[in-house]
XYZ file of C-alpha atoms in Angstrom:
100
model
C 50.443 122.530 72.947
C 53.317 125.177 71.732
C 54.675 124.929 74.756
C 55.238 121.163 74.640
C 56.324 121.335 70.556
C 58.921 123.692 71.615
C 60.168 122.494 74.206
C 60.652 119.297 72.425
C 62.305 121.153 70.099
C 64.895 122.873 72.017
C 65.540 119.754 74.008
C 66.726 117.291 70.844
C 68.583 120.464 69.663
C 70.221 120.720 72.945
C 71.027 117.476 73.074
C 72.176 117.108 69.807
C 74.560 119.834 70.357
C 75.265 118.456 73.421
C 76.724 115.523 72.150
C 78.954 116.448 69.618
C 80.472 119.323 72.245
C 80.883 115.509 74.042
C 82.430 113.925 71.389
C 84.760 116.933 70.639
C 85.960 116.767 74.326
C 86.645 112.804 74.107
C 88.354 113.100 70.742
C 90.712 115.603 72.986
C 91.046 113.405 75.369
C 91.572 110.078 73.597
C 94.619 113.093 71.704
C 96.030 113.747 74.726
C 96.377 110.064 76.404
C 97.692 108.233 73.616
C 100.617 111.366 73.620
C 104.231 110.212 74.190
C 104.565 112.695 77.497
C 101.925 111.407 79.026
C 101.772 107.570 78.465
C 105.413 108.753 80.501
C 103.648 110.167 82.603
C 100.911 107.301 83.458
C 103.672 104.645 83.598
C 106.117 107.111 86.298
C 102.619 107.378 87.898
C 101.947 103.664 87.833
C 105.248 102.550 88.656
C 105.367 105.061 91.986
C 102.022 103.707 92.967
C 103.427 99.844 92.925
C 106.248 100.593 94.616
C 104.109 102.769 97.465
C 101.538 99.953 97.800
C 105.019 96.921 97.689
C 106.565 99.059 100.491
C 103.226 99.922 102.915
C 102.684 96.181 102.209
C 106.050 94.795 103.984
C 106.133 97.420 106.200
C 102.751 96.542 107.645
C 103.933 92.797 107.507
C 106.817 93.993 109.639
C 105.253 96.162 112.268
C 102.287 94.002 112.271
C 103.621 90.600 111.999
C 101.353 88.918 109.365
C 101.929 87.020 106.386
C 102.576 89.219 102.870
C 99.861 88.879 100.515
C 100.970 87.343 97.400
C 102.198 90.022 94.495
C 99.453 91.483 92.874
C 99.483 91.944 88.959
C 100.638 95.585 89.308
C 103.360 94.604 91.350
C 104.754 91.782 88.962
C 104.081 93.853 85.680
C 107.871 95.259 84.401
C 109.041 98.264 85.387
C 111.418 101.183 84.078
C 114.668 101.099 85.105
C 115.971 103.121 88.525
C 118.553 105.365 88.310
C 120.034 107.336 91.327
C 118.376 110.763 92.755
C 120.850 113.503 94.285
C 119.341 112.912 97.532
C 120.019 109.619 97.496
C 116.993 107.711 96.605
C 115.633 106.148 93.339
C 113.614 107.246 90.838
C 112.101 105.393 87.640
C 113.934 106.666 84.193
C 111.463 107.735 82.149
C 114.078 108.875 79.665
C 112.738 108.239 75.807
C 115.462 106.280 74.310
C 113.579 105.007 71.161
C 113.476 108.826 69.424
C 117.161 110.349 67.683
């Protein structure tokens, strides 16, 4: 029977602890999304990830010969503007114009 009352015992104080080491590490978390860099970050992420899905899309369509599917959401939600790369490509400007 003292086996089973502490055992009990240490398992809600485990678990209590438990959850508040949880809650610290989602409080961090919820911190460190909702941060300027990386909201950045998510949308560069986002927008390379539309633009790798829009261009495997046509290319199969090309090679492949069927029909494009209709744009998905992702794919018709705004994007940052391009600027030029030194090597010639594009890449989104994720430049933060709103701070002086």
């Amino acid at each position: 029977m003292r086996f089973a009352v502490g055992f009990a015992a240490g398992y809600l104080l485990g678990a209590r602890a438990g959850r508040q080491r949880y809650e610290q590490i989602a409080a961090t978390a919820r911190q460190l999304s909702n941060h300027p860099v990386a909201q950045r970050a998510q949308n560069t992420v986002k927008d390379l990830l539309s633009t790798a899905v829009e261009e495997t899309t046509h290319r199969m369509a090309r090679d492949h010969g069927s029909p494009v599917a209709a744009p998905t959401a992702l794919e018709q939600a705004p994007r940052p503007p391009r600027r030029a790369r030194a090597d010639g490509g594009a890449q989104a400007d994720t430049t933060d114009n709103t701070t002086g």
